[in-house]
Amino acid sequence: MLLSGEEIKRRLGGDLGIEPFDESRLNPNSYNLSLHNELLVYEEVVLDAAVPNRYRRLEIPVEGLTLQPNFLYLGRTVETTETHHLVPMIQGRSSLGRLGLFINPGGSIGDVGYCGTWTLEMHCVQPVRIYPGMQICQIYYSPLIGEGTEYCSEKYQHSADIKPSKMYQELGGDTGDTQMELKFEELARAAK
């Protein structure tokens, strides 16, 4: 069961919040969130779940940025959302999927009680141009059945920036830097 667009609007300021909110982005059963003007790209040959991986911050200029295949880009939403007593979920827009850009293929379900911006995992099957502020994904909500507690992890709660994986905290991994650096800019130029 999903909340309708009208129910999302009705619950603003109560069970859920979306800031900033633009009524023109409200859909029959979801709301379109937009892309911030920055991305992170990892700079490692092998991504290791047990250690923090190095990354580079990229700015998406107004004229757009062309994403390249075989790279994982992390972005974030402009909007901050807050949810209580509801399960928030995000999904890439189908219009972008039809361009070969995939948003959050591995993690679209949020936790009851989450508050913050959403980190977006993005990859493409061929070069695709993106723009800051474009409507990138949809958020939708499902009621939680039964008793539950709200999300309270310090890993990602109250995020206002792009958050790379912090799985290394769960694994107790070494934070030493032993990986080779990926020459991202050289690879991106060669792919053009």
XYZ file of C-alpha atoms in Angstrom:
192
model
C 0.000 0.000 0.000
C 1.421 3.409 -1.013
C 0.409 6.925 -0.077
C -1.264 8.887 -2.850
C 0.206 12.212 -3.943
C -2.622 14.019 -2.178
C -1.949 12.046 1.012
C 1.755 12.944 0.796
C 0.786 16.612 0.580
C -1.705 16.265 3.442
C 0.893 14.679 5.750
C 3.575 17.338 5.162
C 4.606 18.781 8.523
C 3.271 15.681 10.305
C 4.446 12.147 9.434
C 6.719 13.418 6.687
C 8.619 16.437 5.481
C 10.135 17.434 2.145
C 12.236 20.637 2.036
C 12.044 22.446 -0.265
C 8.631 21.283 -1.481
C 7.281 22.177 -4.945
C 3.716 21.027 -5.579
C 4.398 20.737 -9.339
C 6.678 17.743 -8.561
C 3.892 15.801 -6.865
C 2.828 12.656 -8.762
C -0.227 10.401 -8.258
C 1.691 8.289 -5.679
C 5.179 9.847 -5.352
C 7.191 13.072 -5.361
C 10.123 13.912 -7.686
C 13.408 14.749 -5.929
C 16.154 16.715 -7.676
C 19.913 16.268 -8.117
C 22.378 18.465 -6.222
C 25.278 19.984 -8.176
C 28.010 17.698 -6.808
C 29.079 14.069 -7.278
C 31.632 11.778 -5.688
C 33.569 9.184 -7.654
C 35.801 6.614 -5.985
C 39.520 6.689 -6.779
C 40.425 3.072 -6.087
C 41.198 0.195 -8.434
C 39.373 -2.161 -6.045
C 36.669 -0.932 -3.684
C 37.149 -2.574 -0.295
C 34.141 -2.858 2.043
C 36.423 -3.105 5.095
C 38.178 0.272 4.694
C 37.203 3.840 3.778
C 37.798 4.246 0.042
C 39.268 7.410 -1.430
C 37.048 9.531 -3.621
C 37.061 12.732 -5.635
C 34.371 15.437 -5.541
C 33.097 16.693 -8.915
C 30.902 19.703 -9.627
C 28.123 19.382 -12.190
C 28.254 22.629 -14.197
C 25.073 24.329 -15.393
C 25.803 23.098 -18.933
C 25.831 19.523 -17.636
C 28.324 16.712 -17.046
C 28.679 13.560 -19.128
C 28.789 10.405 -17.009
C 30.879 7.533 -18.345
C 30.069 3.797 -18.245
C 31.920 1.516 -15.806
C 32.087 4.114 -13.047
C 29.994 4.430 -9.925
C 28.933 8.003 -9.216
C 27.470 9.072 -5.892
C 25.189 12.090 -5.856
C 22.621 13.478 -3.492
C 19.226 15.049 -3.518
C 18.723 18.777 -3.090
C 15.762 18.028 -0.844
C 15.947 16.975 2.773
C 13.226 14.538 3.783
C 11.976 13.400 7.174
C 9.697 10.445 7.780
C 7.887 9.098 10.859
C 5.568 6.049 10.979
C 6.110 5.542 7.225
C 8.692 3.657 5.156
C 10.324 6.019 2.610
C 11.533 4.535 -0.674
C 13.236 6.108 -3.655
C 13.514 4.946 -7.220
C 15.153 6.411 -10.309
C 12.793 7.986 -12.784
C 11.851 5.736 -15.695
C 12.703 8.521 -18.169
C 16.334 8.289 -17.025
C 16.312 4.486 -17.042
C 15.302 4.736 -20.704
C 18.517 6.720 -21.263
C 20.546 3.955 -19.614
C 21.106 5.827 -16.331
C 20.370 3.700 -13.286
C 19.730 5.288 -9.884
C 20.051 3.310 -6.610
C 19.811 -0.164 -8.105
C 20.936 -1.690 -4.810
C 19.346 0.425 -2.121
C 16.045 2.169 -2.568
C 14.313 1.448 0.737
C 14.834 3.839 3.629
C 14.164 3.478 7.323
C 11.301 4.855 9.372
C 12.650 7.929 11.134
C 15.309 8.802 8.536
C 15.970 12.522 8.206
C 18.382 14.034 5.693
C 19.298 14.203 2.043
C 19.470 10.956 0.053
C 22.764 9.680 -1.347
C 22.175 8.404 -4.877
C 24.155 5.569 -6.489
C 24.345 6.152 -10.231
C 25.828 4.261 -13.154
C 25.149 4.274 -16.892
C 25.426 1.819 -19.780
C 26.638 4.439 -22.252
C 27.712 8.082 -21.830
C 24.807 10.199 -20.585
C 24.669 13.915 -19.762
C 23.141 15.060 -16.461
C 22.346 18.512 -15.075
C 22.202 20.077 -11.618
C 18.647 20.458 -10.338
C 17.191 17.875 -12.736
C 14.416 15.713 -11.325
C 16.397 12.512 -10.766
C 14.275 10.147 -8.656
C 10.919 9.672 -6.964
C 10.223 9.229 -3.277
C 7.182 7.250 -2.215
C 5.862 6.048 1.119
C 4.322 2.925 2.578
C 2.699 2.622 6.017
C 4.589 0.545 8.586
C 2.497 -2.314 9.962
C 3.224 -3.347 13.563
C 5.424 -1.869 16.250
C 8.794 -0.532 15.210
C 11.575 1.766 16.256
C 12.882 4.721 14.322
C 16.230 4.784 12.556
C 18.924 6.207 14.832
C 22.278 5.168 13.292
C 24.976 7.811 13.277
C 26.327 6.479 9.959
C 23.895 8.295 7.699
C 21.201 10.015 9.821
C 20.868 13.820 9.364
C 23.006 13.720 6.234
C 23.452 17.001 4.398
C 26.150 15.739 2.012
C 26.956 12.761 -0.205
C 27.830 9.800 2.005
C 30.176 7.131 0.643
C 29.867 3.626 2.067
C 30.612 3.310 5.762
C 30.338 -0.468 5.826
C 33.928 -0.550 7.119
C 32.505 0.582 10.484
C 30.467 -2.636 10.667
C 33.424 -4.788 9.619
C 35.920 -3.174 11.975
C 38.305 -2.794 9.059
C 41.646 -1.062 9.005
C 41.525 2.559 7.872
C 45.064 2.352 6.459
C 45.522 3.313 2.816
C 46.874 0.286 0.923
C 45.011 0.520 -2.378
C 46.262 1.818 -5.702
C 44.856 5.124 -6.896
C 42.505 5.041 -9.856
C 43.389 7.675 -12.471
C 39.755 8.709 -12.962
C 40.348 11.748 -15.193
C 42.634 9.790 -17.540
C 40.115 6.947 -17.826
C 37.217 9.360 -18.402
C 39.145 11.181 -21.170
C 40.072 7.862 -22.810
C 36.401 6.766 -22.758
C 35.254 9.834 -24.745
